[in-house]
Amino acid sequence: MTHTPTSATPASAAPAPATAVADIPALVTRLRTAFAGGRTKPLDRRLEQLAALRALLTEQAEEFQRALAADLGKSAAEAYRTEIGFTLHELDHTVAHLEEWLRPKPAAVPEVFRPAEARVVRDPLGVVLIIAPWNYPLQLALAPLVGALAAGNVAVVKPSELAPATSAAMARLLPRYLDPETVTVVEGAVPETTALLEQRFDHIFYTGNGTVGRIVMAAAARHLTPVTLELGGKSPVVVEPGADLALTARRIARGKFLNAGQTCVAPDYVLAVGGTAAGLEEQLAAAVHELYGDDPAASPAYGRIVNERHFDRLTALLADGRVVTGGGHDRAERYLAPTVLADVSPDAPVMTAEIFGPVLPIVTVPDLDAAIAFINERDKPLALYAFTESEATKQRLTEETSSGALTFGLPVSHLAMPELPFGGVGESGMGRYHGEYSIDTFSHAKAVVDKPLTDRPLA
Ligand code: NAD
């Protein structure tokens, strides 16, 4: 059953033909048969597939970097750090702990049932569907796949059609490394995804926007299939007086303008508390200059907007405030400068929907009470960030707000800590993954009770 990575095959070979909608039912049936045969369950087999995935990511790193540059203008360094290296880190953490995570967990048995023993075992679910978006098209397809394979499942990976080069690279390369009987890539857009969603899966793991999240959940309901929805939303950054504004601005800018702002946990807007706005404006402009120089368009570290539709949507938001820095754009290049907007009204369009691009509005609020009220009046964010020196503020934000994650002083970082659960709450999603949380997501915690078939002698 060993599958040897065929790294000698040239990466530039002809692309795999796109999956025909009519072939999808048979493809899922084939995976289900492979799962039923038990080949994905033994620990050795899981580790072997994870090693093959590791080989794919290391041996084909340049191929993926080229694809990510074509799709999103990502520099090779950023592509490695946020996609390839990120997934390898997740994979290595999983491999290091998998045996321990899969060990049956003993459970206490009440006196009345003794000498029975009880334990929890983690059963693979079966056939898993992973639907990925375009913004981190490799990471968001393959990091969930790490969890799905580690938990002993077979999987369909559906990359985003809006990152076509990365989608094609995955379709071409995955079957050369991973057992094609147990992992399949289905390329395509709405028709292909709709056809997939008609099939019965044992789990659907969707990353993307909430509108499609609802379509996925409705389709899953027909088969009582559990779903994980990794969605987005507006992640606020609270900045309190007393925070070092130069350092704060540098860290906000780094998180915001990574991937040209197209990051689900990017700081969406700043809530400048009690007179911090003016200092922040100045320091954010300086931070952008420090990161991308006089002309961000010429900076290899700065990405591009994924397509014209998103470019047009984002440039329309520039009128919603006073441009502190940035604002420049070039449609032919899908370039939009890292932009900071001040004097933004809470009712402006830039404040009503997730920005998902390099535009950072600053909204002023008089005090922490107003900041907390502002956050709680809106959908629960995927992440909440704060810059404060006050432990009392940290305590209040922890206890009085709800968000997928909460970080003080370092936006976006929680994503890269595999011991932390990654996921949203309310409108920002349901379920979580990374590290052991992925094993929870992609397996069933089965209760097992075992009592000897002899009666205990009466005392
Ligand atoms: P997208 O347009 O690539 O869509 C995501 C996936 O849904 C794609 O594979 C696409 O083919 C599929 N899809 C699109 N329309 C569909 C339909 N009608 N029926 C079935 N499937 C369909 O990506 P997107 O939604 O633009 O991604 C951006 C959003 O994702 C943002 O809101 C962002 O915050 C969120 N996001 C969340 C995370 C997270 O981990 N929580 C990560 C990245 C992005």
XYZ file of C-alpha atoms and ligand atoms in Angstrom:
503
model
C 0.000 0.000 0.000
C 3.063 2.204 0.071
C 2.896 5.182 -2.222
C 6.296 6.494 -3.229
C 6.446 10.219 -3.970
C 7.349 10.572 -7.604
C 9.469 13.653 -7.148
C 11.393 12.884 -10.315
C 8.337 13.700 -12.439
C 8.801 17.169 -13.987
C 6.516 19.667 -12.276
C 5.747 21.386 -15.549
C 4.047 18.316 -17.077
C 0.643 18.799 -18.704
C -2.074 19.995 -16.306
C -4.589 17.489 -15.024
C -7.871 17.694 -16.937
C -10.607 19.533 -14.963
C -13.077 17.211 -13.276
C -16.295 16.799 -15.234
C -19.412 17.365 -13.119
C -20.779 14.024 -14.340
C -17.751 12.201 -12.908
C -18.161 13.556 -9.388
C -20.536 10.906 -7.960
C -18.253 8.070 -9.071
C -15.239 9.862 -7.718
C -16.807 10.169 -4.262
C -17.921 6.530 -4.391
C -14.357 5.465 -5.173
C -13.055 7.367 -2.169
C -15.743 5.848 0.036
C -14.742 2.357 -1.098
C -11.107 3.105 -0.302
C -12.088 4.314 3.162
C -14.216 1.235 3.781
C -11.198 -0.914 2.899
C -9.469 0.561 5.939
C -6.273 1.715 4.233
C -6.242 5.175 5.828
C -6.691 4.009 9.396
C -3.363 2.526 10.598
C -1.135 5.090 12.292
C 1.819 4.124 10.062
C -0.240 4.762 7.006
C -1.337 8.182 8.258
C 2.266 9.129 9.022
C 3.353 7.897 5.615
C 0.798 10.116 3.875
C 1.834 13.091 6.003
C 5.467 12.420 5.049
C 4.397 12.387 1.390
C 2.615 15.709 1.887
C 5.792 17.063 3.480
C 7.795 15.913 0.447
C 5.294 17.602 -1.872
C 5.613 20.917 -0.047
C 9.388 20.888 0.132
C 10.214 19.445 -3.291
C 7.604 21.539 -5.119
C 7.992 24.731 -3.083
C 9.222 26.720 -6.085
C 6.368 25.513 -8.242
C 3.865 26.662 -5.616
C 5.712 29.971 -5.164
C 5.415 30.623 -8.893
C 1.694 29.831 -8.794
C 1.116 32.114 -5.790
C 2.992 34.929 -7.521
C 0.802 34.488 -10.597
C -2.438 34.439 -8.606
C -1.769 37.087 -5.961
C 1.587 38.715 -6.660
C 2.928 37.098 -3.491
C 6.671 37.394 -3.078
C 8.526 34.083 -2.806
C 9.399 34.891 0.809
C 5.800 35.665 1.796
C 4.505 32.617 -0.090
C 6.927 30.443 1.808
C 6.244 31.985 5.194
C 2.455 32.193 5.048
C 1.577 29.206 2.881
C 4.254 26.539 2.427
C 6.206 27.004 5.668
C 2.998 27.578 7.600
C 1.563 24.253 6.412
C 4.833 22.455 7.109
C 4.794 23.813 10.662
C 1.239 22.555 11.139
C 2.222 19.199 9.630
C 5.356 18.770 11.763
C 3.457 19.612 14.932
C 0.839 17.021 14.005
C 3.376 14.312 13.188
C 5.219 14.953 16.453
C 2.062 14.491 18.546
C -0.194 12.210 16.536
C 0.503 8.980 18.374
C -0.171 10.682 21.718
C -3.365 12.339 20.430
C -4.727 9.049 19.121
C -4.103 7.131 22.329
C -7.459 6.080 23.823
C -8.297 8.397 26.730
C -9.348 6.543 29.891
C -12.565 7.744 31.516
C -13.732 7.359 35.114
C -16.297 4.606 35.768
C -18.881 5.065 38.547
C -18.739 2.467 41.316
C -22.032 0.898 40.290
C -20.595 -0.222 36.904
C -17.243 -1.557 38.101
C -15.183 -3.504 37.213
C -16.061 -2.039 33.826
C -13.489 0.184 32.148
C -14.256 3.126 29.908
C -12.297 5.081 27.326
C -12.695 7.529 24.468
C -11.329 6.570 21.058
C -11.084 8.853 18.072
C -12.715 7.304 15.028
C -12.042 8.687 11.542
C -15.231 10.101 10.009
C -14.855 8.828 6.440
C -15.029 10.992 3.320
C -14.219 14.625 3.998
C -14.776 17.568 1.656
C -12.429 20.550 1.992
C -13.510 23.698 0.132
C -10.794 26.360 0.066
C -10.799 30.086 -0.792
C -8.369 32.080 -2.916
C -6.542 34.325 -0.435
C -4.180 31.694 1.018
C -5.103 29.115 -1.586
C -2.437 26.588 -0.673
C -2.454 26.897 3.116
C -6.243 26.871 3.414
C -6.524 23.714 1.304
C -3.601 21.785 2.749
C -3.607 22.703 6.468
C -7.116 21.217 6.813
C -5.915 18.240 4.752
C -3.161 17.618 7.324
C -5.869 17.230 9.968
C -8.139 15.135 7.755
C -5.360 12.662 6.896
C -3.947 12.586 10.428
C -7.413 11.671 11.682
C -7.534 8.755 9.198
C -9.964 10.055 6.584
C -10.077 10.159 2.818
C -10.598 13.589 1.288
C -11.729 15.663 -1.650
C -9.914 18.984 -1.912
C -11.750 21.719 -3.841
C -9.394 24.678 -4.372
C -10.664 28.124 -5.292
C -11.146 28.887 -8.959
C -10.126 32.482 -8.178
C -6.540 31.332 -7.607
C -6.302 29.265 -10.812
C -2.535 28.758 -10.946
C -2.400 27.393 -7.382
C -5.497 25.295 -8.010
C -3.907 23.793 -11.139
C -0.610 23.167 -9.336
C -2.386 21.287 -6.543
C -4.448 19.242 -9.004
C -1.324 18.309 -10.908
C 0.996 17.636 -7.989
C -1.066 16.118 -5.172
C -1.745 12.836 -7.005
C 1.983 12.404 -7.594
C 2.698 12.353 -3.875
C -0.464 11.291 -2.057
C -2.344 8.047 -2.545
C -4.777 9.014 -5.350
C -7.267 6.437 -4.092
C -7.653 8.417 -0.868
C -7.110 12.076 -1.811
C -8.630 13.735 -4.870
C -8.472 17.313 -6.055
C -11.586 18.597 -7.808
C -10.959 21.845 -9.630
C -13.787 24.123 -10.586
C -16.226 26.836 -9.605
C -19.913 26.914 -8.656
C -21.128 24.014 -10.889
C -18.432 21.643 -9.637
C -18.881 22.683 -5.986
C -22.651 22.382 -6.300
C -22.250 18.867 -7.726
C -19.909 17.961 -4.890
C -22.350 19.305 -2.306
C -25.060 16.997 -3.649
C -22.968 14.030 -2.542
C -22.984 12.664 0.964
C -19.848 13.498 2.919
C -18.964 12.678 6.498
C -17.678 16.182 7.147
C -17.513 19.381 5.123
C -14.784 21.862 5.952
C -15.475 25.190 4.248
C -13.350 28.329 4.330
C -14.714 31.458 2.685
C -17.527 33.965 2.962
C -20.736 33.610 4.969
C -23.069 33.706 1.973
C -21.545 30.556 0.529
C -21.187 29.219 4.074
C -24.978 29.209 4.288
C -25.224 27.345 0.949
C -22.754 24.761 2.226
C -24.603 24.310 5.495
C -27.984 23.954 3.774
C -26.559 21.314 1.414
C -24.931 19.498 4.334
C -28.239 19.438 6.208
C -29.758 17.176 3.541
C -27.319 14.439 4.558
C -26.966 15.437 8.231
C -23.315 16.108 7.487
C -21.462 18.105 10.127
C -19.733 21.257 8.916
C -16.876 23.457 9.922
C -17.317 26.981 8.610
C -14.197 29.137 8.673
C -15.644 32.513 7.744
C -14.541 36.125 7.993
C -15.838 39.471 9.161
C -14.545 42.749 10.507
C -11.742 42.221 13.036
C -11.270 45.406 15.118
C -8.101 46.764 16.700
C -8.596 48.724 19.917
C -5.807 51.208 20.661
C -5.738 52.778 24.112
C -3.881 55.844 25.315
C -0.568 54.841 26.849
C 0.236 52.259 24.140
C 3.500 52.978 22.298
C 1.962 54.264 19.075
C 5.007 53.777 16.849
C 5.277 50.115 17.833
C 1.496 49.673 17.710
C 1.342 51.136 14.200
C 4.180 48.901 12.968
C 2.466 45.760 14.230
C -0.950 46.780 12.905
C 0.503 47.648 9.484
C 2.379 44.353 9.240
C -0.793 42.359 9.949
C -3.071 44.542 7.855
C -1.077 44.859 4.654
C 0.186 41.278 4.499
C -1.180 39.747 1.282
C -2.483 43.243 0.408
C -4.990 43.047 3.253
C -6.596 39.869 1.906
C -6.270 37.913 5.139
C -9.286 36.643 7.062
C -7.778 37.757 10.388
C -6.318 41.032 9.092
C -7.089 44.029 11.295
C -10.171 45.402 9.558
C -10.446 48.764 11.300
C -8.939 50.669 14.207
C -10.946 51.900 17.167
C -8.797 54.767 18.393
C -9.696 55.356 22.018
C -9.514 58.749 23.708
C -7.412 60.938 21.463
C -4.991 58.334 20.064
C -6.172 58.891 16.459
C -3.864 61.772 15.511
C -0.720 60.019 16.749
C -1.796 56.765 15.105
C -2.374 58.448 11.746
C 1.151 59.767 11.759
C 2.699 56.512 12.949
C 0.718 54.316 10.548
C 1.926 56.439 7.635
C 5.492 56.026 8.899
C 5.031 52.277 9.359
C 3.724 51.834 5.807
C 6.705 53.762 4.503
C 9.091 51.649 6.560
C 7.515 48.418 5.223
C 7.094 49.291 1.548
C 9.247 52.368 0.825
C 8.389 55.457 -1.249
C 6.545 53.449 -3.888
C 4.773 50.324 -2.610
C 3.948 49.430 -6.241
C 7.644 48.764 -6.743
C 8.088 46.832 -3.497
C 8.503 43.082 -4.033
C 7.030 42.610 -0.545
C 3.647 44.050 -1.505
C 0.943 41.930 -3.146
C -1.880 42.569 -5.599
C -5.687 42.430 -5.445
C -6.995 39.075 -6.618
C -9.240 40.341 -9.439
C -10.942 43.394 -10.980
C -14.204 42.831 -9.109
C -12.483 43.098 -5.755
C -10.302 45.957 -7.030
C -13.387 47.987 -8.003
C -15.103 47.201 -4.707
C -12.048 48.363 -2.739
C -11.310 51.551 -4.656
C -14.951 52.616 -4.135
C -14.240 52.625 -0.379
C -11.500 55.251 -0.676
C -14.098 58.033 -0.604
C -15.268 57.024 2.874
C -12.643 59.024 4.779
C -9.650 61.339 4.615
C -6.680 59.542 3.034
C -3.796 59.669 5.518
C -1.449 57.593 3.388
C -1.867 55.580 0.180
C -4.921 55.799 -2.037
C -2.937 55.281 -5.254
C -4.178 52.534 -7.559
C -3.747 50.978 -10.993
C -6.512 48.735 -12.289
C -4.404 47.121 -15.023
C -1.956 45.970 -12.339
C -4.675 45.282 -9.730
C -2.533 47.455 -7.467
C -4.018 49.362 -4.559
C -1.564 51.133 -2.262
C -1.582 50.401 1.465
C -4.128 52.989 2.551
C -5.102 54.497 5.891
C -8.374 56.443 6.149
C -9.161 58.853 8.997
C -12.338 60.705 10.042
C -14.410 57.667 9.109
C -18.071 57.556 10.109
C -19.272 54.299 11.695
C -22.069 54.264 9.096
C -19.796 54.555 6.041
C -19.767 51.596 3.612
C -16.149 50.868 4.581
C -17.470 50.148 8.085
C -20.428 47.974 7.106
C -18.858 44.948 5.397
C -15.532 43.130 5.727
C -12.921 45.154 3.810
C -10.636 42.268 2.814
C -8.120 44.570 1.169
C -5.442 47.160 1.980
C -7.724 49.898 3.332
C -7.534 50.642 7.058
C -10.160 53.010 8.485
C -9.656 54.690 11.839
C -12.798 55.322 13.875
C -12.505 57.381 17.043
C -14.275 56.488 20.284
C -14.106 58.431 23.534
C -13.322 55.590 25.932
C -13.132 51.845 26.484
C -16.851 51.580 27.284
C -17.647 53.032 23.872
C -15.149 50.691 22.189
C -16.702 47.629 23.847
C -20.210 48.810 22.956
C -19.105 49.372 19.336
C -17.761 45.822 19.088
C -20.746 44.219 20.781
C -23.285 46.017 18.588
C -21.804 44.267 15.541
C -21.269 40.657 14.400
C -18.855 38.631 16.506
C -15.440 39.086 14.883
C -13.058 36.347 13.807
C -10.370 38.135 15.801
C -10.212 41.051 18.194
C -6.936 42.862 18.747
C -5.962 45.400 21.357
C -2.950 47.514 22.176
C -2.998 48.537 25.799
C -0.730 48.619 28.828
C -3.702 48.122 31.133
C -4.346 44.691 32.648
C -7.825 45.900 33.616
C -8.569 46.622 29.933
C -7.316 43.175 28.936
C -9.561 41.628 31.557
C -12.581 43.635 30.429
C -12.065 42.789 26.743
C -11.649 39.109 27.620
C -14.811 38.997 29.702
C -17.084 41.492 27.953
C -16.597 40.647 24.266
C -16.924 37.521 22.116
C -14.657 36.778 19.144
C -12.950 33.810 17.467
C -9.652 34.912 19.022
C -8.366 37.764 21.158
C -4.790 38.945 21.007
C -3.040 41.743 22.823
C -0.136 43.420 21.092
C 0.321 41.088 18.115
C -2.364 40.868 15.411
C -2.639 37.718 13.251
C -0.068 35.754 15.305
C -2.517 33.272 16.880
C -3.074 31.736 13.457
C 0.467 30.352 13.492
C 0.317 28.742 16.939
C -0.893 25.172 16.367
C -1.701 24.627 20.029
C -4.401 27.297 19.755
C -7.802 26.543 18.219
C -8.430 28.526 15.043
C -12.020 29.363 14.192
C -14.819 31.864 14.493
C -17.971 32.338 16.526
C -21.381 33.527 15.353
C -21.096 35.203 11.938
C -17.339 34.523 11.827
C -17.876 30.776 11.716
C -18.347 27.550 13.609
C -15.877 24.876 14.595
C -12.130 25.107 14.887
C -8.949 23.436 13.693
C -5.119 23.377 13.834
C -3.111 20.841 15.783
C -5.141 18.609 18.060
C -8.278 20.649 17.330
C -8.089 19.345 13.755
C -8.140 15.794 15.068
C -11.266 16.679 17.078
C -12.845 18.178 13.969
C -12.079 15.289 11.662
C -12.869 12.425 13.999
C -15.681 11.167 16.157
C -14.997 10.856 19.887
C -16.418 7.386 20.465
C -17.335 6.250 23.965
C -16.210 2.668 24.649
C -17.230 0.719 27.760
C -15.809 -2.716 28.504
C -17.112 -4.836 31.383
C -15.874 -8.393 31.941
C -18.541 -11.065 31.404
C -18.328 -12.293 34.945
C -20.281 -10.925 37.898
C -18.455 -9.412 40.778
C -18.816 -11.713 43.806
C -21.133 -10.152 46.383
C -19.312 -8.831 49.411
P -13.926 32.127 -2.790
O -14.698 33.023 -3.673
O -12.689 31.475 -3.297
O -14.964 31.021 -2.267
C -14.593 29.999 -1.377
C -14.957 28.670 -1.985
O -16.372 28.587 -2.147
C -14.347 28.423 -3.356
O -13.759 27.139 -3.385
C -15.520 28.549 -4.284
O -15.394 27.750 -5.435
C -16.685 28.112 -3.446
N -17.943 28.703 -3.890
C -18.118 29.975 -4.333
N -19.431 30.168 -4.643
C -20.078 29.015 -4.366
C -21.453 28.596 -4.465
N -22.397 29.411 -4.900
N -21.737 27.335 -4.096
C -20.781 26.515 -3.638
N -19.469 26.857 -3.526
C -19.126 28.087 -3.893
O -13.455 32.858 -1.462
P -14.173 34.019 -0.672
O -15.428 33.550 -0.079
O -14.148 35.276 -1.466
O -13.077 34.176 0.488
C -12.981 35.321 1.217
C -13.756 35.197 2.517
O -13.266 34.074 3.241
C -13.563 36.379 3.437
O -14.765 36.646 4.079
C -12.536 35.874 4.417
O -12.554 36.546 5.661
C -12.927 34.451 4.551
N -11.794 33.658 4.973
C -11.854 33.028 6.164
C -10.766 32.304 6.603
C -10.774 31.591 7.904
O -9.883 30.760 8.114
N -11.724 31.837 8.792
C -9.623 32.213 5.797
C -9.620 32.855 4.583
C -10.709 33.564 4.170
